[in-house]
PDB file of C-alpha atoms and ligand atoms in Angstrom:
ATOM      1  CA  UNK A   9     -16.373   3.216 -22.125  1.00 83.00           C
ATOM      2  CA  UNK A  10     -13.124   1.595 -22.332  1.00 92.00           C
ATOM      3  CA  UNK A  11     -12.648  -1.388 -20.293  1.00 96.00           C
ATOM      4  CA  UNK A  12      -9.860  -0.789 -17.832  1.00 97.00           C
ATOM      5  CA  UNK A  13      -7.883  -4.150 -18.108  1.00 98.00           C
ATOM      6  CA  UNK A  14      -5.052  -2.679 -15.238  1.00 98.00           C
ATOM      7  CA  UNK A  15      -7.878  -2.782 -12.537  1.00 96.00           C
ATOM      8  CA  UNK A  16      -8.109  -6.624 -12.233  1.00 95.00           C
ATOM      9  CA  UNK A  17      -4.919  -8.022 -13.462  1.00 97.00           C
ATOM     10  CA  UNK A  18      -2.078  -5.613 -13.319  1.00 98.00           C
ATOM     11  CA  UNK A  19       0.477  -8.239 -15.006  1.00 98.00           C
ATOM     12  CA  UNK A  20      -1.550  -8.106 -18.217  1.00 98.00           C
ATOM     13  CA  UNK A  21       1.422  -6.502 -20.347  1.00 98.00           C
ATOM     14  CA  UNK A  22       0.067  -7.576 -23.812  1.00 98.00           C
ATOM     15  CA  UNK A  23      -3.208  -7.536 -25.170  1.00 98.00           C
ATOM     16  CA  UNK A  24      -5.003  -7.123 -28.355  1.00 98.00           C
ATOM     17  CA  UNK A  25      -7.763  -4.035 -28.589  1.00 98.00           C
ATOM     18  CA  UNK A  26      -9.991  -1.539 -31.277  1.00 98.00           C
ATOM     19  CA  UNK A  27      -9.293   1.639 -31.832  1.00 98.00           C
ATOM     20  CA  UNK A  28     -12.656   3.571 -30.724  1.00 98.00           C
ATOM     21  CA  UNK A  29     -11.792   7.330 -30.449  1.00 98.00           C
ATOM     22  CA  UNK A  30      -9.289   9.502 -32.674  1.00 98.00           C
ATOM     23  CA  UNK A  31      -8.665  13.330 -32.191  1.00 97.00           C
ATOM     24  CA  UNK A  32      -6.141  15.482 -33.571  1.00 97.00           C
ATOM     25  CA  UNK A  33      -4.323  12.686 -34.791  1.00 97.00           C
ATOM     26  CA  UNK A  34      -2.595  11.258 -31.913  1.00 97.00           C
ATOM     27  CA  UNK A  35      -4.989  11.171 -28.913  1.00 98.00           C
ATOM     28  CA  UNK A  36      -6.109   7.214 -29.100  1.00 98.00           C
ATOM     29  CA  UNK A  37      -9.274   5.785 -27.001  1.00 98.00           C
ATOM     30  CA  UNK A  38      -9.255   1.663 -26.977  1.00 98.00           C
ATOM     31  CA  UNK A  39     -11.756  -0.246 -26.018  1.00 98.00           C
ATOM     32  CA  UNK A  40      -9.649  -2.131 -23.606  1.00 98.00           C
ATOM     33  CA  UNK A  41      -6.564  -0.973 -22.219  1.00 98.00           C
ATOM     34  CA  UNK A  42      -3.849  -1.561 -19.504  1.00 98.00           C
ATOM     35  CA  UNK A  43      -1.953   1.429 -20.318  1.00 98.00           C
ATOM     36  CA  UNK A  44      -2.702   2.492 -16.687  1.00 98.00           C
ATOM     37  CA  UNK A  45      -3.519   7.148 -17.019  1.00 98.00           C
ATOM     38  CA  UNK A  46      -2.029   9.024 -14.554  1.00 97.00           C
ATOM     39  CA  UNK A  47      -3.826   9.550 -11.411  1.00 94.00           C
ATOM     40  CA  UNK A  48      -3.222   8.534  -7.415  1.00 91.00           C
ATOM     41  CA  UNK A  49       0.562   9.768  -7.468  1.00 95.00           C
ATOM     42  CA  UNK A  50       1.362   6.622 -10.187  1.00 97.00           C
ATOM     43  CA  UNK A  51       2.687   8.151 -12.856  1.00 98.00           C
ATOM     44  CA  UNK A  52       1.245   6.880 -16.618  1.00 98.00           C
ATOM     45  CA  UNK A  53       2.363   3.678 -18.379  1.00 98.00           C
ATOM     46  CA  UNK A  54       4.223   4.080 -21.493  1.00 98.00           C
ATOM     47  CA  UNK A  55       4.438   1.441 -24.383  1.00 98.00           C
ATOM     48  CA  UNK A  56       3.751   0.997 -28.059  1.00 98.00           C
ATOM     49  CA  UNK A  57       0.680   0.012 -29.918  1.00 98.00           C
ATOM     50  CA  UNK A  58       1.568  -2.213 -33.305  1.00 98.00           C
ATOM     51  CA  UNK A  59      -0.764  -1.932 -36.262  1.00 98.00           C
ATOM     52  CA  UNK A  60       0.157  -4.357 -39.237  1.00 95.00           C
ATOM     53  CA  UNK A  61       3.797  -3.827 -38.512  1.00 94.00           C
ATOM     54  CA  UNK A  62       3.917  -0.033 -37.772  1.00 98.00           C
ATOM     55  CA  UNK A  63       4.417   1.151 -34.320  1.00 98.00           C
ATOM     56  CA  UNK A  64       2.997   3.848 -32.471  1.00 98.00           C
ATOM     57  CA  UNK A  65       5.385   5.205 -28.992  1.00 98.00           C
ATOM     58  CA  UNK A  66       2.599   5.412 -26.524  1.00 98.00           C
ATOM     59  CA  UNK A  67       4.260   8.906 -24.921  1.00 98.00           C
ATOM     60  CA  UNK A  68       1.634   9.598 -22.443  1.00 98.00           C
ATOM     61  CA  UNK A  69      -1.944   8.657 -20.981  1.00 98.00           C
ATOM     62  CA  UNK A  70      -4.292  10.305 -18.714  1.00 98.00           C
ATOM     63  CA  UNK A  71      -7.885  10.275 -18.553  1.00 95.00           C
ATOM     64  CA  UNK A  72     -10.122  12.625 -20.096  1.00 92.00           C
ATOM     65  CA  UNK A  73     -13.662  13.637 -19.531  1.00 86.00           C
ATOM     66  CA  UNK A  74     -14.591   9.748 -18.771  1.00 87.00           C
ATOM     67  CA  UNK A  75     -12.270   8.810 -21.285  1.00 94.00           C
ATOM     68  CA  UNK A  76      -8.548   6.512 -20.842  1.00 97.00           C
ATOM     69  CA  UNK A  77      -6.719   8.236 -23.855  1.00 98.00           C
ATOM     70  CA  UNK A  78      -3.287   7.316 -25.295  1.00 98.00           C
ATOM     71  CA  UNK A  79      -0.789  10.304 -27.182  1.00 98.00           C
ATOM     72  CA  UNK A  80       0.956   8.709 -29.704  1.00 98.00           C
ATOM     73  CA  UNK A  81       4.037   9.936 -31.402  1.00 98.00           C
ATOM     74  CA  UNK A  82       2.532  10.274 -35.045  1.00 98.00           C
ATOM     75  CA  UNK A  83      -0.529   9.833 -36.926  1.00 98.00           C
ATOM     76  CA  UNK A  84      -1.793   6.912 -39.049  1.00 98.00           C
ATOM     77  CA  UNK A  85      -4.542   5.432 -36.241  1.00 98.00           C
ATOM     78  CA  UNK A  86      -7.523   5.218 -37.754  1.00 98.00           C
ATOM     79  CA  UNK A  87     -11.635   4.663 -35.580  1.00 98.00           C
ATOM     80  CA  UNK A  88     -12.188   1.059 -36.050  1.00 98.00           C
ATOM     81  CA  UNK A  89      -8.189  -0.523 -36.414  1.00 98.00           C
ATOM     82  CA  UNK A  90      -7.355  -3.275 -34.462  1.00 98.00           C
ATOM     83  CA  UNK A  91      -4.365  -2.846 -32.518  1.00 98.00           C
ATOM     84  CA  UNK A  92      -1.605  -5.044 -30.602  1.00 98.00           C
ATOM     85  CA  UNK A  93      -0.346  -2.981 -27.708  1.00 98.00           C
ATOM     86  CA  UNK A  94       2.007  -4.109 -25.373  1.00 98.00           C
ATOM     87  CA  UNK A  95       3.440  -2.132 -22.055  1.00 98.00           C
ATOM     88  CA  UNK A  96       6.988  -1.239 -21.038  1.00 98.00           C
ATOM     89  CA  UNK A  97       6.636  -3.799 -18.269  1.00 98.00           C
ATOM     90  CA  UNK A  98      10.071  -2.806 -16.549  1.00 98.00           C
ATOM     91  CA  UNK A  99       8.435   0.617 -16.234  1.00 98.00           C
ATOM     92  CA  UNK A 100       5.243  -0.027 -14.901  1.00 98.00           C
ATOM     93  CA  UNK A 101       6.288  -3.260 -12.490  1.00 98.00           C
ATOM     94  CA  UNK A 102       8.876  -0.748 -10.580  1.00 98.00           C
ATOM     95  CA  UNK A 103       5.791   1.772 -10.156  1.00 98.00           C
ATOM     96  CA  UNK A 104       3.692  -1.360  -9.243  1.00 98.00           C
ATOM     97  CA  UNK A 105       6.641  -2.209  -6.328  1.00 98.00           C
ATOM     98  CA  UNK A 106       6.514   1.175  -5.169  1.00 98.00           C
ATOM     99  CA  UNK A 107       2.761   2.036  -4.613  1.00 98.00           C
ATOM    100  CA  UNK A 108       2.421  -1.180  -2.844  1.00 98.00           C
ATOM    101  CA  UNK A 109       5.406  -0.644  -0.727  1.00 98.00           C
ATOM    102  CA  UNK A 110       3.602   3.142  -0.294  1.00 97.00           C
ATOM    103  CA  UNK A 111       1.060   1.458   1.254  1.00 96.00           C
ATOM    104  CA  UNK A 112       2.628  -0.757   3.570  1.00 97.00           C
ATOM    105  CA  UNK A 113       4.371   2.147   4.848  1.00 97.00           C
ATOM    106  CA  UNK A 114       1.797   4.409   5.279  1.00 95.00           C
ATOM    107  CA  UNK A 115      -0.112   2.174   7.098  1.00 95.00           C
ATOM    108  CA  UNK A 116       2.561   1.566   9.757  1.00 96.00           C
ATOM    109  CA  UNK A 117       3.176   5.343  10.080  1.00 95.00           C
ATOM    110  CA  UNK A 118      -0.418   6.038  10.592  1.00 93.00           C
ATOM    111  CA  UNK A 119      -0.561   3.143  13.177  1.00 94.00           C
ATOM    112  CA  UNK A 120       2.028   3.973  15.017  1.00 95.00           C
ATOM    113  CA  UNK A 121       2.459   7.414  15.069  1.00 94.00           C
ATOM    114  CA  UNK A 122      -1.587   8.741  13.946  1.00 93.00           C
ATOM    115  CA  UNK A 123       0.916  10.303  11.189  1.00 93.00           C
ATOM    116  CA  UNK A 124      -1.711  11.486   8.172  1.00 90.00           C
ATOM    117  CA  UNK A 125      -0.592  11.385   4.796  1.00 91.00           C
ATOM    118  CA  UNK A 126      -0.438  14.196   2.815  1.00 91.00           C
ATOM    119  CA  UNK A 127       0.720  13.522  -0.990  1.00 92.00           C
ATOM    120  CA  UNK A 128       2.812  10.737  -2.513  1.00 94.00           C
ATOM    121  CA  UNK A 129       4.482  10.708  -5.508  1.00 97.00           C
ATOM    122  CA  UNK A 130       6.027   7.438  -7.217  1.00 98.00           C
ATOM    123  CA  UNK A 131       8.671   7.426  -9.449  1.00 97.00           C
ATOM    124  CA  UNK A 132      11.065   5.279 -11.067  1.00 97.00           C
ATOM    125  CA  UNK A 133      14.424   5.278  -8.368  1.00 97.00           C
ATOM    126  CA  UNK A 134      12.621   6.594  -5.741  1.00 97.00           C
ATOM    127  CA  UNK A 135       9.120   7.836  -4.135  1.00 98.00           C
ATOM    128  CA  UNK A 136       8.167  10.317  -2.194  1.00 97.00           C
ATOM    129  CA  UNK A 137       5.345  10.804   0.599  1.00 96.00           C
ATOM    130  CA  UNK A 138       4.520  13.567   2.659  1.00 96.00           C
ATOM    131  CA  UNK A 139       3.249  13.147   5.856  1.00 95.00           C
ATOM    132  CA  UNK A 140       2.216  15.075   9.036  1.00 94.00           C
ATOM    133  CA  UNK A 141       3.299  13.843  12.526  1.00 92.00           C
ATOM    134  CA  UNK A 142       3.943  15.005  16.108  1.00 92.00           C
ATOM    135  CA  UNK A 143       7.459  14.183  17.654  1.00 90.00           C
ATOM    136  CA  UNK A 144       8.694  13.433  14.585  1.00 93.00           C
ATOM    137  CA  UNK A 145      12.056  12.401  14.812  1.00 93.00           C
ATOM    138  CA  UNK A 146      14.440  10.163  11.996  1.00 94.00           C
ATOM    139  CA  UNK A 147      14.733   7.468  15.037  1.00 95.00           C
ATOM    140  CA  UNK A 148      11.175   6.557  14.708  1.00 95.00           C
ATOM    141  CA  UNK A 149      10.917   6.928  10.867  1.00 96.00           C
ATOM    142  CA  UNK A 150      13.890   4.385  10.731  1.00 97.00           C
ATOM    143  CA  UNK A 151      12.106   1.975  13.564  1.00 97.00           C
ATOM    144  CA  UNK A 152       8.742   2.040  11.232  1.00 97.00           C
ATOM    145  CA  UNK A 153      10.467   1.482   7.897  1.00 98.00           C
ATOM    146  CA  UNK A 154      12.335  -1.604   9.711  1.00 98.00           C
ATOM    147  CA  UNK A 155       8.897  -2.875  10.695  1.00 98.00           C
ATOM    148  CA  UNK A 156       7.649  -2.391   6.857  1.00 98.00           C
ATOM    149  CA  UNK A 157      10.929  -4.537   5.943  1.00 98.00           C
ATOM    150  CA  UNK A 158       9.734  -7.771   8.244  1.00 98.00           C
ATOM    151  CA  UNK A 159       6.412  -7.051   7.245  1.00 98.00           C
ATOM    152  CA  UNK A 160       7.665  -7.787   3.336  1.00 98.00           C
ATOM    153  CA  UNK A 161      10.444 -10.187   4.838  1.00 98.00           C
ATOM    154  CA  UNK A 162       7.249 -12.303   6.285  1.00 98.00           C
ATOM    155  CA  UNK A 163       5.338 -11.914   2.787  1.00 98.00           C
ATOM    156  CA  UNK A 164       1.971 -11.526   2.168  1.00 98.00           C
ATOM    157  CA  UNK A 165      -0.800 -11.405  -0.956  1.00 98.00           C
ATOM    158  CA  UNK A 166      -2.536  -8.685  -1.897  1.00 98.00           C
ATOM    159  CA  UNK A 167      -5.445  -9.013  -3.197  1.00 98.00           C
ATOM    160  CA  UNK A 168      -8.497  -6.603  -5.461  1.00 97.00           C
ATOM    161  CA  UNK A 169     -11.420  -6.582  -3.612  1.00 95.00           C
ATOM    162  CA  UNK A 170     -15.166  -4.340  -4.534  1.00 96.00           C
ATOM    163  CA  UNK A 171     -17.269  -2.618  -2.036  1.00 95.00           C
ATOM    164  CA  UNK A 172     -20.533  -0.657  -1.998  1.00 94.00           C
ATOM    165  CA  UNK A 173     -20.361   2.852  -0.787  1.00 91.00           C
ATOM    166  CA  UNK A 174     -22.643   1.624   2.603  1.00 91.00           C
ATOM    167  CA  UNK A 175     -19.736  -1.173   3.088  1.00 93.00           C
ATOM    168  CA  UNK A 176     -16.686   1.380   2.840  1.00 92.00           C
ATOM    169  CA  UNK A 177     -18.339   4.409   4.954  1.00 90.00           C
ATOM    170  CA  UNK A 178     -19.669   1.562   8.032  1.00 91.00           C
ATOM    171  CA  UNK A 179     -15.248   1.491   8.062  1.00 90.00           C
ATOM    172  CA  UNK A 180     -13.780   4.529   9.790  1.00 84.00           C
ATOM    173  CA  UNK A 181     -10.452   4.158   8.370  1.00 82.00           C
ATOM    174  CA  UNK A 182     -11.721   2.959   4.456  1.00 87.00           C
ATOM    175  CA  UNK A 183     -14.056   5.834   4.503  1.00 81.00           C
ATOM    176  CA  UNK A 184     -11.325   8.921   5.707  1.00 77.00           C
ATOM    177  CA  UNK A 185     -10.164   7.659   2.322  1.00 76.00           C
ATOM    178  CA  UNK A 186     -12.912   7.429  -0.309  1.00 78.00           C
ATOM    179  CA  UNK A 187     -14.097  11.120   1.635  1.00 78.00           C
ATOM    180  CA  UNK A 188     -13.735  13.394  -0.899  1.00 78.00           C
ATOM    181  CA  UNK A 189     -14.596  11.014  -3.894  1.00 81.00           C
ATOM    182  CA  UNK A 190     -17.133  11.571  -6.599  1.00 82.00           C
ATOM    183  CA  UNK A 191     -20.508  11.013  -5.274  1.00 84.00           C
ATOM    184  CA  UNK A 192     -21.506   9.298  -8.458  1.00 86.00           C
ATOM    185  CA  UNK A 193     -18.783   6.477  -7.325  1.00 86.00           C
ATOM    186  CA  UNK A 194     -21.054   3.465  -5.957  1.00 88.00           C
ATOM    187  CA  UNK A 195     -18.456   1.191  -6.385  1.00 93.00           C
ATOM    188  CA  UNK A 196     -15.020   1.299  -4.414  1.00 94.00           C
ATOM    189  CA  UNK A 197     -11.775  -0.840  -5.142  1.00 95.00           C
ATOM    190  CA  UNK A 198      -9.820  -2.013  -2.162  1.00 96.00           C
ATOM    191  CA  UNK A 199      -6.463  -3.083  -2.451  1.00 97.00           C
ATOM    192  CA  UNK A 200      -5.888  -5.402   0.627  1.00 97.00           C
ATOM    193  CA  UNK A 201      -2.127  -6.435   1.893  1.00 98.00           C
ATOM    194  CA  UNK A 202      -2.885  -9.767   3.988  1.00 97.00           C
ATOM    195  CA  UNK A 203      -4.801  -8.386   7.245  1.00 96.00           C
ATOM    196  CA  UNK A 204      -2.344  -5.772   7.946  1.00 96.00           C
ATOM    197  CA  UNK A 205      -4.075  -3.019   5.377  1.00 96.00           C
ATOM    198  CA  UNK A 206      -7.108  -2.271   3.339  1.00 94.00           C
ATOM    199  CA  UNK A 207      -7.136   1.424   1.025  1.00 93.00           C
ATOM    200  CA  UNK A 208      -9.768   2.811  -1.338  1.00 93.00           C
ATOM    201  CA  UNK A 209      -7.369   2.487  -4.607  1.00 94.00           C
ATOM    202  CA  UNK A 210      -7.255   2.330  -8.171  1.00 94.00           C
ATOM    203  CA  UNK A 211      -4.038   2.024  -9.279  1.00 97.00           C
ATOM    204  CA  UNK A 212      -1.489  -1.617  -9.604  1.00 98.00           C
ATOM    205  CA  UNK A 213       0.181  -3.246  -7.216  1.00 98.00           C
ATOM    206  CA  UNK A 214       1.834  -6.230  -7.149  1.00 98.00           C
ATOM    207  CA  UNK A 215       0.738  -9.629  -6.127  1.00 98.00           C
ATOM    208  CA  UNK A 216       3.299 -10.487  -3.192  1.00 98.00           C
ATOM    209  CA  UNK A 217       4.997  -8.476  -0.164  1.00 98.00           C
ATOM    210  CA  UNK A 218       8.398  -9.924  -1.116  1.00 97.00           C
ATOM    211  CA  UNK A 219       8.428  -8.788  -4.720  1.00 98.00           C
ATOM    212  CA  UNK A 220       8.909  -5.624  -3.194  1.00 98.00           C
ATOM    213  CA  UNK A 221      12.802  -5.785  -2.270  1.00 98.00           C
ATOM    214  CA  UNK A 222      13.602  -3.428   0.712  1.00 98.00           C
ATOM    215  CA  UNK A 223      12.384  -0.480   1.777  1.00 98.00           C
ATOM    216  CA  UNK A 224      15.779   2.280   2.354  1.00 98.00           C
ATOM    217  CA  UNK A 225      14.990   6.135   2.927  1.00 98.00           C
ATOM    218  CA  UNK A 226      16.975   8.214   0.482  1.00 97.00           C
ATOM    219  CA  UNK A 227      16.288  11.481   2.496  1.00 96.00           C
ATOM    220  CA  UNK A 228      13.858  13.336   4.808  1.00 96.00           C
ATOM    221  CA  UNK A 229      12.836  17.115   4.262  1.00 95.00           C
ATOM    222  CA  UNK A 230      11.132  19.843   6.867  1.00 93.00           C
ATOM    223  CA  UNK A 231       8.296  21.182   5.451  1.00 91.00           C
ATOM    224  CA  UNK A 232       7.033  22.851   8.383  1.00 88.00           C
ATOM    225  CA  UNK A 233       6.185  21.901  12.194  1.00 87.00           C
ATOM    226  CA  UNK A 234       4.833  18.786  11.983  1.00 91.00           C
ATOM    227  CA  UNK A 235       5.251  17.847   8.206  1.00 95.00           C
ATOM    228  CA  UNK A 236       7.902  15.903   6.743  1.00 95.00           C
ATOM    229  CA  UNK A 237       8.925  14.580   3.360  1.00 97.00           C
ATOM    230  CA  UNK A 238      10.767  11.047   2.986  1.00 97.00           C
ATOM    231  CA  UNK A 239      12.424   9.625  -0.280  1.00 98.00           C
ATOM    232  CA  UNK A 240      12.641   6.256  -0.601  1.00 98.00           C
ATOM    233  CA  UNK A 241      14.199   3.713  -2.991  1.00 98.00           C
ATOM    234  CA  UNK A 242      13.752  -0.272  -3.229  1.00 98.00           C
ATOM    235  CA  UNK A 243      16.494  -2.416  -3.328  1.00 96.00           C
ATOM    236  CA  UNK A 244      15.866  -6.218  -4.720  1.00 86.00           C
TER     237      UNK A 244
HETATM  238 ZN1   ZN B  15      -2.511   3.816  -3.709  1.00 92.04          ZN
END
């Protein structure tokens, strides 16, 4: 099992690991690794991994069959190196900025408006989250993504917290979101902003409201009756 270094310190963005796992040449498993694998709507980290000089472009990661595995862009990793890898940092904070500022918001549009979120997908000059509401109208998106600006405005920390599975289903709104999860899970991350939101979560976020910038909607789309998609970007 490689130890997931992204899940308690997501500003790790150098670290030294083994190489564990080779197949066909480029598919790499560490045994430590903050190269975060797709998943959750945050797209992969990309980097490089040095070995006595050389270095490998880490071009994609995703997990496989248990597994955190790295594609490199060429062969010469061997079971048993050991490795320097570092992230692209620039990359992965802006991802980090956006899924917390995901949160925020779809906390406020639940809250407000009992608006469900449907998908979310974070990119790297904008993100995207589909919701469902009633009486939808661009009036009260723009009212709610005001009250997610004071929110950051006012700061708070966020913080990594563990629960049991008892803990997170005795809480209505932590267990609509671990529903659905693996029953083998018996552990659940929460990521917590202040006292204004708690989610079931396993991807980065950062460690203050305000290093979020502002929240500004790019563009809303009609996807049917009651479901709408907003893009939104983040300016510093
Ligand atoms: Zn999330």
């Amino acid at each position: 099992m490689t130890e997931a270094l992204y899940m308690n310190d997501a500003y790790l963005k150098e670290w030294e690991a083994n190489v564990v796992k080779v197949k066909d040449d480029k598919y790499i498993v560490l045994d430590s690794t903050a190269f975060y694998p797709k998943g959750g709507g945050q797209p992969c980290d990309e980097g490089i991994i040095t070995k006595n000089g050389d270095t490998f472009r880490v071009v994609y990661v995703g997990k496989f069959s248990g597994d955190i595995s790295h594609e490199v862009d060429k062969p010469g990793l061997l079971v048993g190196d050991k490795v320097h890898c570092k992230l692209d940092w620039e990359q992965r904070y802006t991802y980090m900025r956006y899924h917390t500022a995901s949160h925020l918001l779809s906390n406020i549009l639940y809250n407000r408006a009992d608006a469900k979120i449907t998908g979310n997908q974070i990119g790297l000059d904008k993100t995207r989250m589909d919701f469902s509401m009633e009486d939808y109208s661009p009036e009260k998106l723009h009212v709610f993504v005001e009250e997610a600006n004071r929110i950051i405005e006012n700061d708070a920390r966020i913080t990594i917290d563990y629960m049991s599975r008892d803990e997170v289903m005795g809480k209505p709104e932590l267990a609509r979101l671990a529903m659905g999860l693996p029953d083998k899970i018996k552990e659940f991350r929460i990521i917590r902003i202040g006292d204004i939101d708690e989610q079931v979560d396993g991807g980065t976020h950062v460690k203050q409201l305000n290093e979020i910038g502002q929240i500004e909607v790019i563009k809303t789309v009609n996807k049917g009756k009651d479901n709408r998609r907003v893009y939104f970007e983040l300016k510093k």
